[in-house]
């Protein structure tokens, strides 16, 4: 999947979220960050569930969203266990930086489009 396709998918997701009408207008960048945060929390919760702390005490609490995400992907998904045979320290961050730059550019462009739609036309 190309970065352009990913960006189009995120725009579609963002539009669907904004169509719910439950508050302010969210940007692609905000939706991506929310998903990243939810997935990160689900990874932590999955780790705690697989390796509960010792020493007694109450069972660790997990987020209901984490439970849903883990159920969708499956607890043995590479999202939670990592890919076997790959050393993450060897991975490049340049791809992530390129995607972030693409999303930032679209977010700025979308904001400019919204301002133009709300402003009066020169011929009016």
mmCIF file of the C-alpha atoms, coordinates in Angstrom:
data_MODEL
# 
_entry.id   MODEL 
# 
loop_
_atom_site.group_PDB 
_atom_site.id 
_atom_site.type_symbol 
_atom_site.label_atom_id 
_atom_site.label_alt_id 
_atom_site.label_comp_id 
_atom_site.label_asym_id 
_atom_site.label_entity_id 
_atom_site.label_seq_id 
_atom_site.pdbx_PDB_ins_code 
_atom_site.Cartn_x 
_atom_site.Cartn_y 
_atom_site.Cartn_z 
_atom_site.occupancy 
_atom_site.B_iso_or_equiv 
_atom_site.pdbx_formal_charge 
_atom_site.auth_seq_id 
_atom_site.auth_comp_id 
_atom_site.auth_asym_id 
_atom_site.auth_atom_id 
_atom_site.pdbx_PDB_model_num 
ATOM 1   C CA . UNK A 1 1   ? 0.000   0.000   0.000  1.00 0.00 ? 1   UNK A CA 1 
ATOM 2   C CA . UNK A 1 2   ? 1.476   3.330   -1.024 1.00 0.00 ? 2   UNK A CA 1 
ATOM 3   C CA . UNK A 1 3   ? 1.614   6.402   1.187  1.00 0.00 ? 3   UNK A CA 1 
ATOM 4   C CA . UNK A 1 4   ? -0.896  8.029   -1.152 1.00 0.00 ? 4   UNK A CA 1 
ATOM 5   C CA . UNK A 1 5   ? -3.345  5.150   -0.608 1.00 0.00 ? 5   UNK A CA 1 
ATOM 6   C CA . UNK A 1 6   ? -2.794  5.279   3.160  1.00 0.00 ? 6   UNK A CA 1 
ATOM 7   C CA . UNK A 1 7   ? -3.451  8.987   3.169  1.00 0.00 ? 7   UNK A CA 1 
ATOM 8   C CA . UNK A 1 8   ? -6.641  8.495   1.157  1.00 0.00 ? 8   UNK A CA 1 
ATOM 9   C CA . UNK A 1 9   ? -7.778  5.842   3.645  1.00 0.00 ? 9   UNK A CA 1 
ATOM 10  C CA . UNK A 1 10  ? -7.075  8.168   6.590  1.00 0.00 ? 10  UNK A CA 1 
ATOM 11  C CA . UNK A 1 11  ? -9.008  10.966  4.858  1.00 0.00 ? 11  UNK A CA 1 
ATOM 12  C CA . UNK A 1 12  ? -11.955 8.604   4.428  1.00 0.00 ? 12  UNK A CA 1 
ATOM 13  C CA . UNK A 1 13  ? -11.778 7.539   8.081  1.00 0.00 ? 13  UNK A CA 1 
ATOM 14  C CA . UNK A 1 14  ? -11.572 11.165  9.190  1.00 0.00 ? 14  UNK A CA 1 
ATOM 15  C CA . UNK A 1 15  ? -14.611 12.097  7.083  1.00 0.00 ? 15  UNK A CA 1 
ATOM 16  C CA . UNK A 1 16  ? -16.592 9.204   8.581  1.00 0.00 ? 16  UNK A CA 1 
ATOM 17  C CA . UNK A 1 17  ? -15.669 10.292  12.111 1.00 0.00 ? 17  UNK A CA 1 
ATOM 18  C CA . UNK A 1 18  ? -16.575 13.902  11.371 1.00 0.00 ? 18  UNK A CA 1 
ATOM 19  C CA . UNK A 1 19  ? -19.891 12.787  9.848  1.00 0.00 ? 19  UNK A CA 1 
ATOM 20  C CA . UNK A 1 20  ? -20.877 11.373  13.245 1.00 0.00 ? 20  UNK A CA 1 
ATOM 21  C CA . UNK A 1 21  ? -21.413 14.962  14.324 1.00 0.00 ? 21  UNK A CA 1 
ATOM 22  C CA . UNK A 1 22  ? -20.462 14.408  17.947 1.00 0.00 ? 22  UNK A CA 1 
ATOM 23  C CA . UNK A 1 23  ? -18.323 17.514  18.335 1.00 0.00 ? 23  UNK A CA 1 
ATOM 24  C CA . UNK A 1 24  ? -15.688 19.493  16.545 1.00 0.00 ? 24  UNK A CA 1 
ATOM 25  C CA . UNK A 1 25  ? -14.136 18.755  13.215 1.00 0.00 ? 25  UNK A CA 1 
ATOM 26  C CA . UNK A 1 26  ? -11.096 16.497  13.486 1.00 0.00 ? 26  UNK A CA 1 
ATOM 27  C CA . UNK A 1 27  ? -8.122  16.521  11.152 1.00 0.00 ? 27  UNK A CA 1 
ATOM 28  C CA . UNK A 1 28  ? -6.433  13.517  9.579  1.00 0.00 ? 28  UNK A CA 1 
ATOM 29  C CA . UNK A 1 29  ? -3.477  14.125  11.879 1.00 0.00 ? 29  UNK A CA 1 
ATOM 30  C CA . UNK A 1 30  ? -5.693  14.085  14.997 1.00 0.00 ? 30  UNK A CA 1 
ATOM 31  C CA . UNK A 1 31  ? -7.392  10.841  13.946 1.00 0.00 ? 31  UNK A CA 1 
ATOM 32  C CA . UNK A 1 32  ? -4.063  9.153   13.211 1.00 0.00 ? 32  UNK A CA 1 
ATOM 33  C CA . UNK A 1 33  ? -2.705  10.236  16.603 1.00 0.00 ? 33  UNK A CA 1 
ATOM 34  C CA . UNK A 1 34  ? -5.801  8.951   18.404 1.00 0.00 ? 34  UNK A CA 1 
ATOM 35  C CA . UNK A 1 35  ? -5.468  5.566   16.667 1.00 0.00 ? 35  UNK A CA 1 
ATOM 36  C CA . UNK A 1 36  ? -1.748  5.444   17.425 1.00 0.00 ? 36  UNK A CA 1 
ATOM 37  C CA . UNK A 1 37  ? -2.461  6.175   21.098 1.00 0.00 ? 37  UNK A CA 1 
ATOM 38  C CA . UNK A 1 38  ? -5.245  3.563   21.279 1.00 0.00 ? 38  UNK A CA 1 
ATOM 39  C CA . UNK A 1 39  ? -3.043  0.938   19.630 1.00 0.00 ? 39  UNK A CA 1 
ATOM 40  C CA . UNK A 1 40  ? -0.139  1.779   21.935 1.00 0.00 ? 40  UNK A CA 1 
ATOM 41  C CA . UNK A 1 41  ? -2.378  1.369   24.996 1.00 0.00 ? 41  UNK A CA 1 
ATOM 42  C CA . UNK A 1 42  ? -3.705  -1.928  23.610 1.00 0.00 ? 42  UNK A CA 1 
ATOM 43  C CA . UNK A 1 43  ? -0.125  -3.184  23.168 1.00 0.00 ? 43  UNK A CA 1 
ATOM 44  C CA . UNK A 1 44  ? 0.690   -2.321  26.783 1.00 0.00 ? 44  UNK A CA 1 
ATOM 45  C CA . UNK A 1 45  ? -2.508  -3.950  28.013 1.00 0.00 ? 45  UNK A CA 1 
ATOM 46  C CA . UNK A 1 46  ? -1.867  -7.091  25.933 1.00 0.00 ? 46  UNK A CA 1 
ATOM 47  C CA . UNK A 1 47  ? 1.620   -7.316  27.429 1.00 0.00 ? 47  UNK A CA 1 
ATOM 48  C CA . UNK A 1 48  ? 0.278   -6.989  30.975 1.00 0.00 ? 48  UNK A CA 1 
ATOM 49  C CA . UNK A 1 49  ? -2.362  -9.636  30.302 1.00 0.00 ? 49  UNK A CA 1 
ATOM 50  C CA . UNK A 1 50  ? 0.261   -12.077 28.990 1.00 0.00 ? 50  UNK A CA 1 
ATOM 51  C CA . UNK A 1 51  ? 2.748   -11.308 31.768 1.00 0.00 ? 51  UNK A CA 1 
ATOM 52  C CA . UNK A 1 52  ? 0.733   -10.207 34.811 1.00 0.00 ? 52  UNK A CA 1 
ATOM 53  C CA . UNK A 1 53  ? 2.654   -8.595  37.637 1.00 0.00 ? 53  UNK A CA 1 
ATOM 54  C CA . UNK A 1 54  ? 3.597   -10.876 40.493 1.00 0.00 ? 54  UNK A CA 1 
ATOM 55  C CA . UNK A 1 55  ? 3.123   -10.241 44.175 1.00 0.00 ? 55  UNK A CA 1 
ATOM 56  C CA . UNK A 1 56  ? -0.629  -10.399 44.467 1.00 0.00 ? 56  UNK A CA 1 
ATOM 57  C CA . UNK A 1 57  ? -2.879  -7.421  44.513 1.00 0.00 ? 57  UNK A CA 1 
ATOM 58  C CA . UNK A 1 58  ? -5.751  -6.619  42.219 1.00 0.00 ? 58  UNK A CA 1 
ATOM 59  C CA . UNK A 1 59  ? -5.760  -7.755  38.618 1.00 0.00 ? 59  UNK A CA 1 
ATOM 60  C CA . UNK A 1 60  ? -4.426  -5.126  36.226 1.00 0.00 ? 60  UNK A CA 1 
ATOM 61  C CA . UNK A 1 61  ? -7.097  -2.946  34.628 1.00 0.00 ? 61  UNK A CA 1 
ATOM 62  C CA . UNK A 1 62  ? -7.281  -2.688  30.872 1.00 0.00 ? 62  UNK A CA 1 
ATOM 63  C CA . UNK A 1 63  ? -9.072  -0.179  28.723 1.00 0.00 ? 63  UNK A CA 1 
ATOM 64  C CA . UNK A 1 64  ? -12.334 -1.371  27.134 1.00 0.00 ? 64  UNK A CA 1 
ATOM 65  C CA . UNK A 1 65  ? -10.952 -0.031  23.850 1.00 0.00 ? 65  UNK A CA 1 
ATOM 66  C CA . UNK A 1 66  ? -7.855  -2.185  24.302 1.00 0.00 ? 66  UNK A CA 1 
ATOM 67  C CA . UNK A 1 67  ? -10.047 -5.246  24.771 1.00 0.00 ? 67  UNK A CA 1 
ATOM 68  C CA . UNK A 1 68  ? -11.838 -4.481  21.493 1.00 0.00 ? 68  UNK A CA 1 
ATOM 69  C CA . UNK A 1 69  ? -8.598  -3.847  19.575 1.00 0.00 ? 69  UNK A CA 1 
ATOM 70  C CA . UNK A 1 70  ? -7.008  -7.027  20.934 1.00 0.00 ? 70  UNK A CA 1 
ATOM 71  C CA . UNK A 1 71  ? -10.134 -9.006  19.996 1.00 0.00 ? 71  UNK A CA 1 
ATOM 72  C CA . UNK A 1 72  ? -10.065 -7.625  16.439 1.00 0.00 ? 72  UNK A CA 1 
ATOM 73  C CA . UNK A 1 73  ? -6.366  -8.255  15.782 1.00 0.00 ? 73  UNK A CA 1 
ATOM 74  C CA . UNK A 1 74  ? -5.973  -11.309 17.994 1.00 0.00 ? 74  UNK A CA 1 
ATOM 75  C CA . UNK A 1 75  ? -3.607  -11.461 20.943 1.00 0.00 ? 75  UNK A CA 1 
ATOM 76  C CA . UNK A 1 76  ? -0.977  -13.317 18.896 1.00 0.00 ? 76  UNK A CA 1 
ATOM 77  C CA . UNK A 1 77  ? -0.986  -10.686 16.149 1.00 0.00 ? 77  UNK A CA 1 
ATOM 78  C CA . UNK A 1 78  ? 2.363   -9.175  15.144 1.00 0.00 ? 78  UNK A CA 1 
ATOM 79  C CA . UNK A 1 79  ? 0.800   -5.881  16.255 1.00 0.00 ? 79  UNK A CA 1 
ATOM 80  C CA . UNK A 1 80  ? 1.261   -7.114  19.808 1.00 0.00 ? 80  UNK A CA 1 
ATOM 81  C CA . UNK A 1 81  ? 4.054   -9.690  19.562 1.00 0.00 ? 81  UNK A CA 1 
ATOM 82  C CA . UNK A 1 82  ? 6.279   -8.126  16.921 1.00 0.00 ? 82  UNK A CA 1 
ATOM 83  C CA . UNK A 1 83  ? 7.595   -9.834  13.817 1.00 0.00 ? 83  UNK A CA 1 
ATOM 84  C CA . UNK A 1 84  ? 9.855   -12.765 14.449 1.00 0.00 ? 84  UNK A CA 1 
ATOM 85  C CA . UNK A 1 85  ? 13.346  -12.533 12.983 1.00 0.00 ? 85  UNK A CA 1 
ATOM 86  C CA . UNK A 1 86  ? 13.337  -8.752  12.660 1.00 0.00 ? 86  UNK A CA 1 
ATOM 87  C CA . UNK A 1 87  ? 15.493  -6.544  14.838 1.00 0.00 ? 87  UNK A CA 1 
ATOM 88  C CA . UNK A 1 88  ? 13.546  -3.316  15.280 1.00 0.00 ? 88  UNK A CA 1 
ATOM 89  C CA . UNK A 1 89  ? 16.748  -1.403  16.017 1.00 0.00 ? 89  UNK A CA 1 
ATOM 90  C CA . UNK A 1 90  ? 17.689  -1.873  12.352 1.00 0.00 ? 90  UNK A CA 1 
ATOM 91  C CA . UNK A 1 91  ? 14.495  -0.313  11.004 1.00 0.00 ? 91  UNK A CA 1 
ATOM 92  C CA . UNK A 1 92  ? 14.629  3.132   9.459  1.00 0.00 ? 92  UNK A CA 1 
ATOM 93  C CA . UNK A 1 93  ? 12.431  5.949   10.723 1.00 0.00 ? 93  UNK A CA 1 
ATOM 94  C CA . UNK A 1 94  ? 12.574  7.775   7.397  1.00 0.00 ? 94  UNK A CA 1 
ATOM 95  C CA . UNK A 1 95  ? 9.372   6.122   6.136  1.00 0.00 ? 95  UNK A CA 1 
ATOM 96  C CA . UNK A 1 96  ? 7.465   7.279   9.219  1.00 0.00 ? 96  UNK A CA 1 
ATOM 97  C CA . UNK A 1 97  ? 8.841   10.779  8.806  1.00 0.00 ? 97  UNK A CA 1 
ATOM 98  C CA . UNK A 1 98  ? 7.776   10.823  5.136  1.00 0.00 ? 98  UNK A CA 1 
ATOM 99  C CA . UNK A 1 99  ? 4.226   9.737   6.015  1.00 0.00 ? 99  UNK A CA 1 
ATOM 100 C CA . UNK A 1 100 ? 4.024   12.325  8.795  1.00 0.00 ? 100 UNK A CA 1 
ATOM 101 C CA . UNK A 1 101 ? 5.184   15.011  6.359  1.00 0.00 ? 101 UNK A CA 1 
ATOM 102 C CA . UNK A 1 102 ? 2.534   13.898  3.827  1.00 0.00 ? 102 UNK A CA 1 
ATOM 103 C CA . UNK A 1 103 ? -0.202  14.001  6.472  1.00 0.00 ? 103 UNK A CA 1 
ATOM 104 C CA . UNK A 1 104 ? 0.914   17.422  7.700  1.00 0.00 ? 104 UNK A CA 1 
ATOM 105 C CA . UNK A 1 105 ? 0.828   18.757  4.143  1.00 0.00 ? 105 UNK A CA 1 
ATOM 106 C CA . UNK A 1 106 ? -2.696  17.441  3.588  1.00 0.00 ? 106 UNK A CA 1 
ATOM 107 C CA . UNK A 1 107 ? -3.865  18.744  6.951  1.00 0.00 ? 107 UNK A CA 1 
ATOM 108 C CA . UNK A 1 108 ? -2.602  22.224  6.081  1.00 0.00 ? 108 UNK A CA 1 
ATOM 109 C CA . UNK A 1 109 ? -4.194  21.973  2.632  1.00 0.00 ? 109 UNK A CA 1 
ATOM 110 C CA . UNK A 1 110 ? -7.535  20.833  4.133  1.00 0.00 ? 110 UNK A CA 1 
ATOM 111 C CA . UNK A 1 111 ? -7.479  23.753  6.585  1.00 0.00 ? 111 UNK A CA 1 
ATOM 112 C CA . UNK A 1 112 ? -6.869  26.188  3.748  1.00 0.00 ? 112 UNK A CA 1 
ATOM 113 C CA . UNK A 1 113 ? -9.736  24.633  1.755  1.00 0.00 ? 113 UNK A CA 1 
ATOM 114 C CA . UNK A 1 114 ? -12.103 25.057  4.721  1.00 0.00 ? 114 UNK A CA 1 
ATOM 115 C CA . UNK A 1 115 ? -11.123 28.725  5.113  1.00 0.00 ? 115 UNK A CA 1 
ATOM 116 C CA . UNK A 1 116 ? -11.709 29.326  1.409  1.00 0.00 ? 116 UNK A CA 1 
ATOM 117 C CA . UNK A 1 117 ? -15.147 27.692  1.572  1.00 0.00 ? 117 UNK A CA 1 
ATOM 118 C CA . UNK A 1 118 ? -16.154 29.929  4.470  1.00 0.00 ? 118 UNK A CA 1 
ATOM 119 C CA . UNK A 1 119 ? -14.824 33.155  3.038  1.00 0.00 ? 119 UNK A CA 1 
ATOM 120 C CA . UNK A 1 120 ? -16.886 35.280  0.649  1.00 0.00 ? 120 UNK A CA 1 
ATOM 121 C CA . UNK A 1 121 ? -15.966 35.071  -3.002 1.00 0.00 ? 121 UNK A CA 1 
ATOM 122 C CA . UNK A 1 122 ? -14.327 38.115  -4.609 1.00 0.00 ? 122 UNK A CA 1 
ATOM 123 C CA . UNK A 1 123 ? -17.282 38.588  -7.005 1.00 0.00 ? 123 UNK A CA 1 
ATOM 124 C CA . UNK A 1 124 ? -19.867 38.682  -4.198 1.00 0.00 ? 124 UNK A CA 1 
# 
